[in-house]
Amino acid sequence: MKFGLIIEIAKALMLARIKQTMVAAVGVTFSITMFIALLGFMNGLNDLLDGLILNRTPHIRFYNEIKPSEDQPINVFEELTGFYNIIRSVKPSGARVNIYNNEAIIQTLEKDDRISGIAPKITVQVFFNVGNVDIPGSLNGIQVVEENRLFAFSDYVVAGDFMNLQNTATSIILGKGAADRIMAEIGDYVQVTTAQGNRLLLKVVGYYQSGLGELDNIQSYVSLATAQKMIGESASYVTDIQVKLHDFTLAPAMAKEYSTIFDIQADDIQTVNAQFETGSDIRSMISYAVGITFLVVSGFGIYNILNMMIYEKMDTIAILKAIGFSGTDVQQIFTSIAISIGFVGGVLGLIFGYFACLGIEQIPFETEALPTIKTFPVNFNPKFYLIGGVFSLVTTYFAGFFPSRKASKIDPVEIIRGK
Amino acid sequence: MQTSTVIEAKKINKYFYSPGKVQVLKEVTFSVNKGEFVSVMGKSGCGKSTLLYVLSTMDTDYEGQLLLDDHLITDQPSQVLSQLRNEKIGFVFQFHYLIHEFSVLENVMVPGLKLNKLSREEVEHQAMEKLRIFDMHEHAFKKANQLSGGQKQRVSIARALINNPLIIMSDEPTGNLDKKNSDIVFGIFRELVQEFHQTMLMVTHDSELADKTDRTIWMEDGKIVSHL
Ligand SMILES: Nc1ncnc2c1ncn2[C@@H]1O[C@H](COP(=O)(O)OP(=O)(O)OP(=O)(O)O)[C@@H](O)[C@H]1O
Ligand SMILES: [Mg+2]
């Protein structure tokens, strides 16, 4: 009831200066709109760029690195223990990139419920034989269905049906860049030679485009079985085991854990892609900084208008105090004005910001490099709206704080005498 | 019937410090009884307004003691003083201070709403009644700045009355009005005292008006020189 009166007086004062009040509110609206649009757009881009890498990167990758054995035979030689054994120019022996006993490993991993999916892979270095020229390439032998489930493989197959890779024997999905270079159309046959010297004719069933030009120039896909056939290995031959987790933050710990259990190399996504995280963080930080700067500027607008209002309404403040309003009451009146401006401006800002995001989402954005993207990406995370709303209230409260306190300290006697 | 004291000042001293230390009230001691109509007179600059501001509790920078309704109010926290001002003191200024953003009726209602003892409807009804006393009820829904000076003054008296205060203080309420309007306002004051037994303390320059009050306090250079 008493608070109702304070609101009523605040309303009357605002209506008396409706234009300035509206200008102040528009300032808040504008800054919140920009804040939402900026964060939505920036984070949309972040997600896109992160997705480009992170969605297609396994959270943990197990593989055998070609490197010299740590335990050279001399160390096992009992008569020489306790001596310094120095060996120069150690070379790796018979490169065994196959993951030994990979079926057992996969079975073990499948029992771990932190893991959401496992996809084995074979990488084969080949040459595409185009007339007299040999163009180097890298073939990934994949389990088509699992690869698609875990790494959205089909999103990046820009021509042809990705399932043909599994359904057509000895088929290949060429990287877009590679396809352009060897001028292969869908339905054509390309001849490849593996590093071991095996030759094979592969039928082109599609194009693959990741958006990363360098990758598309050399990377192509065949099925796991085709890859095994090419290098003349049995069905148990696998060079990589890719693992996706439910919670990818566990990756570093789990990589270490399984690396020791299985005694193979394990890379986690955080280590491999540290720079992407940093990039996203910096972009977010910049958009927050810009958004908050807008808000602070609009805060100064509110500060000015309240100061002006208080200056003009000295008489009213003096009367209110003479008829029994305390300093706190007066302060509350002006604080409510500030908060109302912030609230109305903020709510409108959130709505306009949402519409701005919808608008940005409609702007066509087509680029060779990003086949799945047709318009600008926007992130509609409610978090930004919450932050925007809270910030609009907080800044207006602080903008109103000092003028309100000034108003509360006005001495009515001085004003009444001054007439 | 025993007469009770509404307001009592005991040895009030007040100084101003700019430009130099000047004593404007010197050992001012007096009291106003319930139902009394007291006027304060004296030369310009003798400290009448200053005294009134001290009595009104808006000015707390003084020495001595002030009792309202037999309670000591000197050195009470400002929150308490605001409450007292709202409930027990009505103030009428020389310059009709109304809130221009509000209608006449709302202006009268504000102290009542602030007091928060009656519902909004009841306060509105009371405010209408007070306006009727001064023949201002027809103007109730006008904006405050659409009234003449005399009308504004009548509205501010109605506002001072809304919470049925113990005492109404006024500083030259007729000082800014012509003869006709000042007679109307003074007539209202008399009526309030006679019919409603309202206690009044009024600063004035008009000895003709002062003569018609129950008692006149004469001040000279910050001191009370006579009670008549
Ligand atoms: N804020 C102030 N600072 C310093 N001196 C002041 C201040 N206010 C008033 N005075 C001085 O105090 C004295 C009393 O002033 P006051 O306003 O009480 O006189 P008054 O009796 O009401 O005069 P008037 O009849 O002209 O209204 C004057 O000499 C005035 O100059
Ligand atoms: Mg005076």
mmCIF file with all atom_site columns, N, CA, C and O and ligand atoms in Angstrom, chain A residues 417, chain B residues 16 18 24 43-50 172 205, ligand 1:
data_model
loop_
_atom_site.group_PDB
_atom_site.id
_atom_site.type_symbol
_atom_site.label_atom_id
_atom_site.label_alt_id
_atom_site.label_comp_id
_atom_site.label_asym_id
_atom_site.label_entity_id
_atom_site.label_seq_id
_atom_site.pdbx_PDB_ins_code
_atom_site.Cartn_x
_atom_site.Cartn_y
_atom_site.Cartn_z
_atom_site.occupancy
_atom_site.B_iso_or_equiv
_atom_site.pdbx_formal_charge
_atom_site.auth_seq_id
_atom_site.auth_comp_id
_atom_site.auth_asym_id
_atom_site.auth_atom_id
_atom_site.pdbx_PDB_model_num
ATOM   1  N N   . ARG A 1 417 ? 12.775 28.082 1.766  1.00 0.00 ? 417 ARG A N   1
ATOM   2  C CA  . ARG A 1 417 ? 13.351 29.403 2.007  1.00 0.00 ? 417 ARG A CA  1
ATOM   3  C C   . ARG A 1 417 ? 13.742 30.091 0.713  1.00 0.00 ? 417 ARG A C   1
ATOM   4  O O   . ARG A 1 417 ? 13.603 31.294 0.566  1.00 0.00 ? 417 ARG A O   1
ATOM   5  N N   . PHE B 2 16  ? 23.271 30.335 12.691 1.00 0.00 ? 16  PHE B N   1
ATOM   6  C CA  . PHE B 2 16  ? 23.691 30.114 11.305 1.00 0.00 ? 16  PHE B CA  1
ATOM   7  C C   . PHE B 2 16  ? 25.179 30.364 11.242 1.00 0.00 ? 16  PHE B C   1
ATOM   8  O O   . PHE B 2 16  ? 25.685 31.245 11.914 1.00 0.00 ? 16  PHE B O   1
ATOM   9  N N   . SER B 2 18  ? 27.024 30.652 8.224  1.00 0.00 ? 18  SER B N   1
ATOM   10 C CA  . SER B 2 18  ? 27.591 31.346 7.073  1.00 0.00 ? 18  SER B CA  1
ATOM   11 C C   . SER B 2 18  ? 26.883 32.687 6.936  1.00 0.00 ? 18  SER B C   1
ATOM   12 O O   . SER B 2 18  ? 25.654 32.734 7.017  1.00 0.00 ? 18  SER B O   1
ATOM   13 N N   . VAL B 2 24  ? 20.306 33.334 15.541 1.00 0.00 ? 24  VAL B N   1
ATOM   14 C CA  . VAL B 2 24  ? 19.031 33.866 15.045 1.00 0.00 ? 24  VAL B CA  1
ATOM   15 C C   . VAL B 2 24  ? 17.869 33.590 15.987 1.00 0.00 ? 24  VAL B C   1
ATOM   16 O O   . VAL B 2 24  ? 16.866 34.283 15.947 1.00 0.00 ? 24  VAL B O   1
ATOM   17 N N   . LYS B 2 43  ? 9.593  42.079 13.136 1.00 0.00 ? 43  LYS B N   1
ATOM   18 C CA  . LYS B 2 43  ? 10.180 42.701 11.953 1.00 0.00 ? 43  LYS B CA  1
ATOM   19 C C   . LYS B 2 43  ? 10.767 41.640 11.026 1.00 0.00 ? 43  LYS B C   1
ATOM   20 O O   . LYS B 2 43  ? 11.134 40.551 11.456 1.00 0.00 ? 43  LYS B O   1
ATOM   21 N N   . SER B 2 44  ? 10.894 42.021 9.788  1.00 0.00 ? 44  SER B N   1
ATOM   22 C CA  . SER B 2 44  ? 11.502 41.116 8.821  1.00 0.00 ? 44  SER B CA  1
ATOM   23 C C   . SER B 2 44  ? 12.919 40.751 9.253  1.00 0.00 ? 44  SER B C   1
ATOM   24 O O   . SER B 2 44  ? 13.683 41.626 9.672  1.00 0.00 ? 44  SER B O   1
ATOM   25 N N   . GLY B 2 45  ? 13.248 39.486 9.212  1.00 0.00 ? 45  GLY B N   1
ATOM   26 C CA  . GLY B 2 45  ? 14.591 39.031 9.559  1.00 0.00 ? 45  GLY B CA  1
ATOM   27 C C   . GLY B 2 45  ? 14.764 38.751 11.032 1.00 0.00 ? 45  GLY B C   1
ATOM   28 O O   . GLY B 2 45  ? 15.864 38.439 11.488 1.00 0.00 ? 45  GLY B O   1
ATOM   29 N N   . CYS B 2 46  ? 13.690 38.824 11.833 1.00 0.00 ? 46  CYS B N   1
ATOM   30 C CA  . CYS B 2 46  ? 13.843 38.607 13.270 1.00 0.00 ? 46  CYS B CA  1
ATOM   31 C C   . CYS B 2 46  ? 13.863 37.123 13.638 1.00 0.00 ? 46  CYS B C   1
ATOM   32 O O   . CYS B 2 46  ? 14.128 36.765 14.779 1.00 0.00 ? 46  CYS B O   1
ATOM   33 N N   . GLY B 2 47  ? 13.545 36.260 12.680 1.00 0.00 ? 47  GLY B N   1
ATOM   34 C CA  . GLY B 2 47  ? 13.692 34.816 12.941 1.00 0.00 ? 47  GLY B CA  1
ATOM   35 C C   . GLY B 2 47  ? 12.384 34.045 13.004 1.00 0.00 ? 47  GLY B C   1
ATOM   36 O O   . GLY B 2 47  ? 12.354 32.913 13.479 1.00 0.00 ? 47  GLY B O   1
ATOM   37 N N   . LYS B 2 48  ? 11.298 34.622 12.509 1.00 0.00 ? 48  LYS B N   1
ATOM   38 C CA  . LYS B 2 48  ? 9.988  33.966 12.586 1.00 0.00 ? 48  LYS B CA  1
ATOM   39 C C   . LYS B 2 48  ? 9.964  32.664 11.775 1.00 0.00 ? 48  LYS B C   1
ATOM   40 O O   . LYS B 2 48  ? 9.582  31.613 12.291 1.00 0.00 ? 48  LYS B O   1
ATOM   41 N N   . SER B 2 49  ? 10.380 32.781 10.512 1.00 0.00 ? 49  SER B N   1
ATOM   42 C CA  . SER B 2 49  ? 10.364 31.582 9.662  1.00 0.00 ? 49  SER B CA  1
ATOM   43 C C   . SER B 2 49  ? 11.288 30.520 10.234 1.00 0.00 ? 49  SER B C   1
ATOM   44 O O   . SER B 2 49  ? 10.935 29.333 10.301 1.00 0.00 ? 49  SER B O   1
ATOM   45 N N   . THR B 2 50  ? 12.468 30.952 10.671 1.00 0.00 ? 50  THR B N   1
ATOM   46 C CA  . THR B 2 50  ? 13.433 30.012 11.233 1.00 0.00 ? 50  THR B CA  1
ATOM   47 C C   . THR B 2 50  ? 12.815 29.250 12.394 1.00 0.00 ? 50  THR B C   1
ATOM   48 O O   . THR B 2 50  ? 12.943 28.024 12.498 1.00 0.00 ? 50  THR B O   1
ATOM   49 N N   . GLU B 2 172 ? 3.168  33.029 6.863  1.00 0.00 ? 172 GLU B N   1
ATOM   50 C CA  . GLU B 2 172 ? 2.568  34.062 6.021  1.00 0.00 ? 172 GLU B CA  1
ATOM   51 C C   . GLU B 2 172 ? 1.659  33.475 4.948  1.00 0.00 ? 172 GLU B C   1
ATOM   52 O O   . GLU B 2 172 ? 1.887  33.670 3.756  1.00 0.00 ? 172 GLU B O   1
ATOM   53 N N   . HIS B 2 205 ? 2.501  39.263 8.868  1.00 0.00 ? 205 HIS B N   1
ATOM   54 C CA  . HIS B 2 205 ? 2.954  40.648 8.935  1.00 0.00 ? 205 HIS B CA  1
ATOM   55 C C   . HIS B 2 205 ? 1.794  41.600 9.140  1.00 0.00 ? 205 HIS B C   1
ATOM   56 O O   . HIS B 2 205 ? 1.975  42.775 9.363  1.00 0.00 ? 205 HIS B O   1
HETATM 57 N N1  . LIG C 3 .   ? 20.543 29.666 5.551  1.00 0.00 ? 1   LIG C N1  1
HETATM 58 C C1  . LIG C 3 .   ? 20.867 30.796 6.220  1.00 0.00 ? 1   LIG C C1  1
HETATM 59 N N2  . LIG C 3 .   ? 22.153 31.075 6.437  1.00 0.00 ? 1   LIG C N2  1
HETATM 60 C C2  . LIG C 3 .   ? 22.496 32.194 7.119  1.00 0.00 ? 1   LIG C C2  1
HETATM 61 N N3  . LIG C 3 .   ? 21.608 33.065 7.596  1.00 0.00 ? 1   LIG C N3  1
HETATM 62 C C3  . LIG C 3 .   ? 20.296 32.838 7.405  1.00 0.00 ? 1   LIG C C3  1
HETATM 63 C C4  . LIG C 3 .   ? 19.862 31.697 6.702  1.00 0.00 ? 1   LIG C C4  1
HETATM 64 N N4  . LIG C 3 .   ? 18.518 31.697 6.651  1.00 0.00 ? 1   LIG C N4  1
HETATM 65 C C5  . LIG C 3 .   ? 18.122 32.818 7.282  1.00 0.00 ? 1   LIG C C5  1
HETATM 66 N N5  . LIG C 3 .   ? 19.183 33.505 7.747  1.00 0.00 ? 1   LIG C N5  1
HETATM 67 C C6  . LIG C 3 .   ? 19.135 34.724 8.512  1.00 0.00 ? 1   LIG C C6  1
HETATM 68 O O1  . LIG C 3 .   ? 18.405 34.466 9.693  1.00 0.00 ? 1   LIG C O1  1
HETATM 69 C C7  . LIG C 3 .   ? 17.640 35.583 10.049 1.00 0.00 ? 1   LIG C C7  1
HETATM 70 C C8  . LIG C 3 .   ? 16.204 35.175 10.284 1.00 0.00 ? 1   LIG C C8  1
HETATM 71 O O2  . LIG C 3 .   ? 15.605 34.772 9.053  1.00 0.00 ? 1   LIG C O2  1
HETATM 72 P P1  . LIG C 3 .   ? 14.058 34.428 8.947  1.00 0.00 ? 1   LIG C P1  1
HETATM 73 O O3  . LIG C 3 .   ? 13.823 33.927 7.570  1.00 0.00 ? 1   LIG C O3  1
HETATM 74 O O4  . LIG C 3 .   ? 13.723 33.513 10.060 1.00 0.00 ? 1   LIG C O4  1
HETATM 75 O O5  . LIG C 3 .   ? 13.376 35.822 9.132  1.00 0.00 ? 1   LIG C O5  1
HETATM 76 P P2  . LIG C 3 .   ? 11.821 36.173 9.142  1.00 0.00 ? 1   LIG C P2  1
HETATM 77 O O6  . LIG C 3 .   ? 11.537 36.691 10.486 1.00 0.00 ? 1   LIG C O6  1
HETATM 78 O O7  . LIG C 3 .   ? 11.039 35.009 8.660  1.00 0.00 ? 1   LIG C O7  1
HETATM 79 O O8  . LIG C 3 .   ? 11.770 37.329 8.073  1.00 0.00 ? 1   LIG C O8  1
HETATM 80 P P3  . LIG C 3 .   ? 10.594 37.665 7.032  1.00 0.00 ? 1   LIG C P3  1
HETATM 81 O O9  . LIG C 3 .   ? 9.555  38.339 7.829  1.00 0.00 ? 1   LIG C O9  1
HETATM 82 O O10 . LIG C 3 .   ? 11.252 38.598 6.082  1.00 0.00 ? 1   LIG C O10 1
HETATM 83 O O11 . LIG C 3 .   ? 10.172 36.384 6.419  1.00 0.00 ? 1   LIG C O11 1
HETATM 84 C C9  . LIG C 3 .   ? 17.818 36.605 8.935  1.00 0.00 ? 1   LIG C C9  1
HETATM 85 O O12 . LIG C 3 .   ? 18.700 37.615 9.376  1.00 0.00 ? 1   LIG C O12 1
HETATM 86 C C10 . LIG C 3 .   ? 18.378 35.822 7.806  1.00 0.00 ? 1   LIG C C10 1
HETATM 87 O O13 . LIG C 3 .   ? 19.238 36.623 7.066  1.00 0.00 ? 1   LIG C O13 1
#
